[in-house]
Short mmCIF file of C-alpha atoms in Angstrom, two decimals:
data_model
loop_
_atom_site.label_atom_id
_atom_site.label_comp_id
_atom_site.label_asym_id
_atom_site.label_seq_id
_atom_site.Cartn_x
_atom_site.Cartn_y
_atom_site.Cartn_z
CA UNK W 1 0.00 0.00 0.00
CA UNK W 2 1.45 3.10 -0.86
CA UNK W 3 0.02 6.24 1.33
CA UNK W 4 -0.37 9.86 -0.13
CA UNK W 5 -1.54 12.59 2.46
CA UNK W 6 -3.18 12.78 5.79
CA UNK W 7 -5.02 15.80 6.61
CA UNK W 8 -8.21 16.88 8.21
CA UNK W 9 -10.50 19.00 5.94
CA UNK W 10 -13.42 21.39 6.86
CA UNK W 11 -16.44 20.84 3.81
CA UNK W 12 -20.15 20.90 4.28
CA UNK W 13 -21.34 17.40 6.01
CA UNK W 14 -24.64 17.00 4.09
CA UNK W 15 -24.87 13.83 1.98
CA UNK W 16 -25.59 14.58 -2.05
CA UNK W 17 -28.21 11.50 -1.67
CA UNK W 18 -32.15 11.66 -2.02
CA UNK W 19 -34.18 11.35 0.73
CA UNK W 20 -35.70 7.47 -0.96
CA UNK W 21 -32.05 6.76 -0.74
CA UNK W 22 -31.59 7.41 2.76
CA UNK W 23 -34.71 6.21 3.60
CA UNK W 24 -33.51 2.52 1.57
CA UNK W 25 -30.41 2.78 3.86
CA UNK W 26 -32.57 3.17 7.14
CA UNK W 27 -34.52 0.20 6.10
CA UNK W 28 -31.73 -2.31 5.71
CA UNK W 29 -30.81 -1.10 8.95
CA UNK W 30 -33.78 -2.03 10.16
CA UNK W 31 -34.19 -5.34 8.82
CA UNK W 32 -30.23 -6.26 9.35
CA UNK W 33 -29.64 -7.75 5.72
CA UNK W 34 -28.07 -5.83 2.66
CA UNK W 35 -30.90 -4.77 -0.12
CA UNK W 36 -29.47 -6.86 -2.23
CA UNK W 37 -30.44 -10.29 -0.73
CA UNK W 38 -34.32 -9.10 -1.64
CA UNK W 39 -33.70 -9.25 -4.97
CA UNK W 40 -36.13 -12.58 -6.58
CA UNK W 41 -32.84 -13.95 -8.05
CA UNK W 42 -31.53 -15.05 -4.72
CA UNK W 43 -34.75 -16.44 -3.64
CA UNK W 44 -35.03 -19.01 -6.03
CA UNK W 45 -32.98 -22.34 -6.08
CA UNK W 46 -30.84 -21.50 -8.66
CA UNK W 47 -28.40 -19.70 -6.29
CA UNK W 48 -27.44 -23.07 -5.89
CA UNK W 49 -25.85 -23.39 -9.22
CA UNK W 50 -22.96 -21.74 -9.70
CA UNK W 51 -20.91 -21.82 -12.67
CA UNK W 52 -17.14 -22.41 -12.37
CA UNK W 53 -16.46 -22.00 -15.83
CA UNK W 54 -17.23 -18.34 -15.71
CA UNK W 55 -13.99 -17.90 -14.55
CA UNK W 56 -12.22 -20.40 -15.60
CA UNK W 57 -12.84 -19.94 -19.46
CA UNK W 58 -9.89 -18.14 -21.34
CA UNK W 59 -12.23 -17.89 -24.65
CA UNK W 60 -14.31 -15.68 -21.95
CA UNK W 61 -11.64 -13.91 -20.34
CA UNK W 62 -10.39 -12.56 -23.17
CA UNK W 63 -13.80 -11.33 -24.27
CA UNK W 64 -13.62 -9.85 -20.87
CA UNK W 65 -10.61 -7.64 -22.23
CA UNK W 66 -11.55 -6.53 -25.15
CA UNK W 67 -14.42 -5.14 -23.22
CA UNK W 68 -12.24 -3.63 -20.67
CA UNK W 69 -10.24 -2.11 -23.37
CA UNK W 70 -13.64 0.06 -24.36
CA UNK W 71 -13.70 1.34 -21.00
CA UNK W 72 -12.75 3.97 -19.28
CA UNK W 73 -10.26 3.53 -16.22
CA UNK W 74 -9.49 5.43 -13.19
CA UNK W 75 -5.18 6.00 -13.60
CA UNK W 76 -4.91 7.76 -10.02
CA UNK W 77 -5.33 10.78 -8.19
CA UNK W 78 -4.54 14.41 -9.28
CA UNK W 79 -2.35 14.88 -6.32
CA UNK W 80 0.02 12.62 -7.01
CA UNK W 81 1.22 14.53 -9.94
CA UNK W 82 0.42 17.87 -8.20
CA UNK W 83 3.61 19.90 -9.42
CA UNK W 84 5.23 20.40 -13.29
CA UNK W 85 7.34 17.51 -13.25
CA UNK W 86 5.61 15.23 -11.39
CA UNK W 87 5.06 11.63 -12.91
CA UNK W 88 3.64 8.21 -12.15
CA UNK W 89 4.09 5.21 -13.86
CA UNK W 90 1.66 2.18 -14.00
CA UNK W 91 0.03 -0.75 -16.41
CA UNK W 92 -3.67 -1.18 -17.29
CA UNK W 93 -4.06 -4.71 -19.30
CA UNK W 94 -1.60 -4.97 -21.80
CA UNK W 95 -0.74 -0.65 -21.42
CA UNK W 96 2.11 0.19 -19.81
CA UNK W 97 1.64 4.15 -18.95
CA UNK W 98 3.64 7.57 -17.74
CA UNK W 99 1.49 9.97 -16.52
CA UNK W 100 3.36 13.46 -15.76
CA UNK W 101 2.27 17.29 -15.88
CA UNK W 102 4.26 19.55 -18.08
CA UNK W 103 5.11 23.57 -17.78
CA UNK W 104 1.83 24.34 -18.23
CA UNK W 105 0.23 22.24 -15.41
CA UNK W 106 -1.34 20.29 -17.76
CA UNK W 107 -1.54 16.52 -17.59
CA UNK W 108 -0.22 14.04 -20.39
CA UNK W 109 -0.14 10.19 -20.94
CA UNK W 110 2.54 8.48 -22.74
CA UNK W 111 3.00 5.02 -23.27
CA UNK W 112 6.03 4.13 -21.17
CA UNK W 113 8.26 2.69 -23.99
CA UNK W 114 11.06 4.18 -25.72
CA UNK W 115 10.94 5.45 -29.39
CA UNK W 116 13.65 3.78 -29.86
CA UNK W 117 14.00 0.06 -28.48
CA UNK W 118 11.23 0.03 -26.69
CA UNK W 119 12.42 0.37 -23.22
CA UNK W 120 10.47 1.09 -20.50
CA UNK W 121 11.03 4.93 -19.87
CA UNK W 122 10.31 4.82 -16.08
CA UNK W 123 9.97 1.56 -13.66
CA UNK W 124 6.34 0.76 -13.09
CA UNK W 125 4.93 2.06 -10.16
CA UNK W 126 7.56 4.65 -9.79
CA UNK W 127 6.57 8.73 -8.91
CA UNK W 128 9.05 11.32 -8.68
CA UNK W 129 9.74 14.68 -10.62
CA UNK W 130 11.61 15.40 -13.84
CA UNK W 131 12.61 18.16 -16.02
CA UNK W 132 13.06 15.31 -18.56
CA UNK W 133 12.65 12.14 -19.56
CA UNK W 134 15.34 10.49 -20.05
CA UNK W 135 15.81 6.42 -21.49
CA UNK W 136 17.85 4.38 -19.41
CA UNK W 137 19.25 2.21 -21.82
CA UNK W 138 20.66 5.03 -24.46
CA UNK W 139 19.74 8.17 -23.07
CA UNK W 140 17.22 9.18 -25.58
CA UNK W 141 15.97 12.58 -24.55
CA UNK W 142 12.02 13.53 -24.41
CA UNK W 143 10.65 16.87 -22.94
CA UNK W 144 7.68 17.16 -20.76
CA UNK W 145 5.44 17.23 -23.82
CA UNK W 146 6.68 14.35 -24.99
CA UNK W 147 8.61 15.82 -27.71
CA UNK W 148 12.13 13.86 -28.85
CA UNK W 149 15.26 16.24 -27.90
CA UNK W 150 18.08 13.89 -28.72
CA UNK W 151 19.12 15.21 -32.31
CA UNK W 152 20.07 13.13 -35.10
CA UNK W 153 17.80 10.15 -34.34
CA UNK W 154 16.60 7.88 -36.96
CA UNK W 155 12.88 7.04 -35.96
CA UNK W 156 9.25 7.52 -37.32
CA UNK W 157 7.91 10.03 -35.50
CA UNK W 158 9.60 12.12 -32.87
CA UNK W 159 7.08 12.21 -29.70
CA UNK W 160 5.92 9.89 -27.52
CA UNK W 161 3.04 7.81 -28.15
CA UNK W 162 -0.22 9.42 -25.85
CA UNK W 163 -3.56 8.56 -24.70
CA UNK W 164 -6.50 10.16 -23.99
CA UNK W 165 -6.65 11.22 -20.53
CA UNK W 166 -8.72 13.61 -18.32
CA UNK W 167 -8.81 14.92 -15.26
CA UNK W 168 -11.87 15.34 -13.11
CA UNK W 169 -12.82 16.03 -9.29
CA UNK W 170 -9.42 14.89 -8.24
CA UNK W 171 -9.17 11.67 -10.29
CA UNK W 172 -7.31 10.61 -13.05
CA UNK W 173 -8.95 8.83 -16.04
CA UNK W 174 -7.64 7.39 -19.56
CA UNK W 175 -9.07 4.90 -22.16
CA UNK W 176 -7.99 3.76 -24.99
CA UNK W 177 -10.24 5.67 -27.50
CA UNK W 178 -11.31 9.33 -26.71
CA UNK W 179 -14.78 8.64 -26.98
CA UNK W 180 -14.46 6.10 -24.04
CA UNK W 181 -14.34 8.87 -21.31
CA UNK W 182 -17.94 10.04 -22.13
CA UNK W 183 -19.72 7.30 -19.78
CA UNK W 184 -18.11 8.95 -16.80
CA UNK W 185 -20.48 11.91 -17.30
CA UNK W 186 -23.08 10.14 -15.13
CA UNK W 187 -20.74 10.93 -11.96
CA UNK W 188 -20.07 14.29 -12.61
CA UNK W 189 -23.00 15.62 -11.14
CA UNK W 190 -23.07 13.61 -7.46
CA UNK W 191 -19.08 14.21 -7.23
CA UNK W 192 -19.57 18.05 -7.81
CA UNK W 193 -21.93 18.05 -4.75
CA UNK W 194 -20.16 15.73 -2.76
CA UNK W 195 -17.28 18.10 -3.43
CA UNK W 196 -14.70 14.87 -4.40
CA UNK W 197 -12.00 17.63 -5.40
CA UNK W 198 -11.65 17.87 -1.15
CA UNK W 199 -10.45 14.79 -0.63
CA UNK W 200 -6.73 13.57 0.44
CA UNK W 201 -6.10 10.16 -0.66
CA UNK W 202 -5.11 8.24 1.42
CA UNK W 203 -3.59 5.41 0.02
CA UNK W 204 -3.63 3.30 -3.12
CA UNK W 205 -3.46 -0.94 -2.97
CA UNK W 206 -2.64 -2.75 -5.83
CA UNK W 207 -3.95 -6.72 -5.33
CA UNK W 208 -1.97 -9.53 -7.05
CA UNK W 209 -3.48 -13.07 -6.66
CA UNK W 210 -4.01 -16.55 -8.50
CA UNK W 211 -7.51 -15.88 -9.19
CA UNK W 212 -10.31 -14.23 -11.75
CA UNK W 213 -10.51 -10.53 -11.62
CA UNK W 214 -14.44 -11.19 -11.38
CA UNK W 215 -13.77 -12.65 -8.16
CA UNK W 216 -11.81 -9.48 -6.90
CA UNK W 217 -15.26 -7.70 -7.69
CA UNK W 218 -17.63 -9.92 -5.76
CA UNK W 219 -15.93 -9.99 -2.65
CA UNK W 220 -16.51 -6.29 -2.42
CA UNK W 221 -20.40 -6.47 -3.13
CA UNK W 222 -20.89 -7.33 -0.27
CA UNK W 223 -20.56 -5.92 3.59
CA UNK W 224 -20.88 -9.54 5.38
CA UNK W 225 -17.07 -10.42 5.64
CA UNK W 226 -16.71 -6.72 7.28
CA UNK W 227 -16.89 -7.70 10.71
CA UNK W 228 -14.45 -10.97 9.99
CA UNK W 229 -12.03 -9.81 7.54
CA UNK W 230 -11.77 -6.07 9.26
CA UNK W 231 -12.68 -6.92 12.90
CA UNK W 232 -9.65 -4.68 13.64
CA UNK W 233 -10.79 -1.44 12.07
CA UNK W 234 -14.23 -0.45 10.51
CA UNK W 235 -16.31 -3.49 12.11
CA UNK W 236 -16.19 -1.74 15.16
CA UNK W 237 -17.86 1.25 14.08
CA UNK W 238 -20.34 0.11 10.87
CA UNK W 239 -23.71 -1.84 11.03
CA UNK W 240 -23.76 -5.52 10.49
CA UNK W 241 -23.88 -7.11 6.53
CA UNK W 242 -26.31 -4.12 5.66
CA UNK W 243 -25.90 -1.74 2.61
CA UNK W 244 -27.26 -0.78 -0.65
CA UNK W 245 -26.38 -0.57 -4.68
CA UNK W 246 -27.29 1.84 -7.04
CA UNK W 247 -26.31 1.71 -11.13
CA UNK W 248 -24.94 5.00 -12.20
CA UNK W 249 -24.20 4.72 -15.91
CA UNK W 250 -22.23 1.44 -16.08
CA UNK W 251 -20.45 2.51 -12.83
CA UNK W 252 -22.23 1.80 -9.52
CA UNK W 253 -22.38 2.93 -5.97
CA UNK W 254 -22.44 0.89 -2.64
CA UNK W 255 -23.48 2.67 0.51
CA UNK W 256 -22.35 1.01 3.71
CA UNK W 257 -23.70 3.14 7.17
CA UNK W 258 -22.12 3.00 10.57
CA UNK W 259 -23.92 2.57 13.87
CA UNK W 260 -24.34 5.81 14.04
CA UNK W 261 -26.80 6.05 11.33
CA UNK W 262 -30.15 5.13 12.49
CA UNK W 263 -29.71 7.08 15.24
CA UNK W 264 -30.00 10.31 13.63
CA UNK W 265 -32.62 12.17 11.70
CA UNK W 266 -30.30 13.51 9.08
CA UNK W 267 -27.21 11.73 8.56
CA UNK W 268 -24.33 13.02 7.58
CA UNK W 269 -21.18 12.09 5.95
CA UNK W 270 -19.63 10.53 8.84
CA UNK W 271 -22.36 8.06 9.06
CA UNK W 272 -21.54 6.35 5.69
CA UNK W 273 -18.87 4.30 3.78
CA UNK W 274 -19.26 5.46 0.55
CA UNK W 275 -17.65 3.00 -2.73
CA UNK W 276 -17.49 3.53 -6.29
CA UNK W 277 -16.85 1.02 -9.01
CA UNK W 278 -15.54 2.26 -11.93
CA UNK W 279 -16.39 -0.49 -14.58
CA UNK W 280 -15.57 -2.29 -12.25
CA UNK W 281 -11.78 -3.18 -11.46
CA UNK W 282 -11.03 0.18 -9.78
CA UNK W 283 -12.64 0.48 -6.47
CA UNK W 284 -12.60 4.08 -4.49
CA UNK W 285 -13.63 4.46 -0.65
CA UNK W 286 -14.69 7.54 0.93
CA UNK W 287 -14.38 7.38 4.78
CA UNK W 288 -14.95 10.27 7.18
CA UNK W 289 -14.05 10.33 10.80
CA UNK W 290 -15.66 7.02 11.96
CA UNK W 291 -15.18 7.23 15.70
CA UNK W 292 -13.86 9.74 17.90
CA UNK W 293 -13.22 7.71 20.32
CA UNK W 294 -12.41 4.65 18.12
CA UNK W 295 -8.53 3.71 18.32
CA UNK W 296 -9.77 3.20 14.51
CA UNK W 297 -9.76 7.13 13.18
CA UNK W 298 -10.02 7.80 9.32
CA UNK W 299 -9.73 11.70 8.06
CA UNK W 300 -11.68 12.50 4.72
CA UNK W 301 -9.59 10.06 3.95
CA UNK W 302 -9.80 8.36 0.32
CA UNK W 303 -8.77 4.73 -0.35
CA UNK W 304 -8.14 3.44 -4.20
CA UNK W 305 -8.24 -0.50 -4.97
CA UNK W 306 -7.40 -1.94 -7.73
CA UNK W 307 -7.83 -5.11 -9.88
CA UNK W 308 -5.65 -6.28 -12.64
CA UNK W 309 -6.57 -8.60 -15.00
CA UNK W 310 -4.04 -11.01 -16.50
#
């Protein structure tokens, strides 16, 4: 895990949530069971059948990718590349990627690869600040714009390969095609009243394992390993295998509330766990102080996990 920033931040505590919302939320609290195990699919016997092959199959999987690659995906967070200079390097399917902003504060995307052999520009993973980029296997030269400055080079073109990328509420996005960024629009809207911009992160995870990136999803949909898996930290504080799911676009929202929840009239932020799957192998968590009095203390503090399928 690899943390950013810790600070506390003042912003307005109301949640950016109907009222049907809330009241769906106060419900499951109610009952003690997540919305989701309502829904007639789990009530009939086929929950009994599951399917192995669905992630098992590699003529799937790779449909799976070439799916993924039509998507839009969440890179990082704007203030890891705060200053001109600043880069980060990462991989997204078969994409390696440098993501750095240049003079003008702007951000860019390169592939990470070398016009010339191919080498990778900066280790993966890496973050630091550069005036330039510079090859480590024959010092070829590139500027922050990706422009070639080692003269007398015999290549195709003379700047680095880029990719769309924008920058939103804090976040970093690419894709592979421009267009792909468009289904992200359905956010925009809640994030600009939640005020996401706000945030610190807090830290990013990166999860390697033996197993199917679907399975990386499904753990997460639901809140009933909370009080096993994290009896250390939030199960203290949040209620019992209860949440809801909304669609937004092809992205969706989980809502998880602490104890503290149906005890007030008008929750606030502090009352909730808020997650957002970005379709769906980045996950981001928005925690606000939990407990006061909890050994257990999160800060408007933003988590990023994320799944990598290969």
């Amino acid at each position: 895990m690899s943390k950013i920033s810790t600070k506390k931040i003042q912003r307005p505590k109301d949640l950016p949530f109907s009222n049907t919302i809330l009241d769906r939320l106060r419900k499951q609290c109610e009952i003690g069971l997540p919305e989701i195990s309502e829904m007639e699919f789990l009530q009939t016997s086929s929950q009994t059948k599951f399917l192995t092959n669905r992630y098992q199959c590699s003529t799937l999987f790779q449909q799976e990718l070439d799916l993924l690659k039509k998507r839009p995906y969440l890179v990082s967070f704007s203030d890891q590349v705060p200053n001109p200079g600043d880069f980060i390097s990462g991989k997204f399917l078969d994409r390696e990627w440098l993501v750095l902003r240049n003079e003008n504060k702007n951000l860019r995307l390169y592939r990470n690869s070398c016009l010339h052999r191919g080498t990778r520009l900066v280790s993966r993973g890496k973050t630091g600040s550069a005036k330039k980029i510079v090859c480590p296997y024959h010092s070829w030269t590139y500027d922050l714009n990706g422009d070639l400055l080692t003269k007398g080079c015999e290549t195709i073109q003379e700047k680095l390969y880029s990719f769309p990328v924008l920058e939103k509420a804090g976040l970093i996005f690419s894709g592979f095609t421009e267009n792909v960024l468009d289904s992200l629009s359905s956010l925009w809207e809640e994030w600009k009243v939640y005020e996401l911009d706000s945030y610190i992160p807090f830290a990013i995870q990166s999860e390697e394992g033996a197993y199917n990136w679907k399975i990386g999803v499904e753990i997460f949909l639901e809140s009933y390993h909370i009080s096993t898996v994290h009896k250390n930290s939030v199960a203290s504080v949040v209620e019992k295998n209860v949440s809801i799911m909304d669609p937004i676009g092809e992205h969706a929202r989980i809502l998880i509330p602490n104890r503290s929840y149906k005890n007030t009239s008008r929750p606030t932020r502090k009352d909730l766990i808020i997650t957002y799957f970005f379709f769906h192998l980045r996950f981001l968590f928005f925690l606000e102080i939990i407990s006061e009095s909890s050994s257990f203390n999160l800060f408007h503090r933003i988590v990023l996990f994320v799944l990598e399928p290969f």
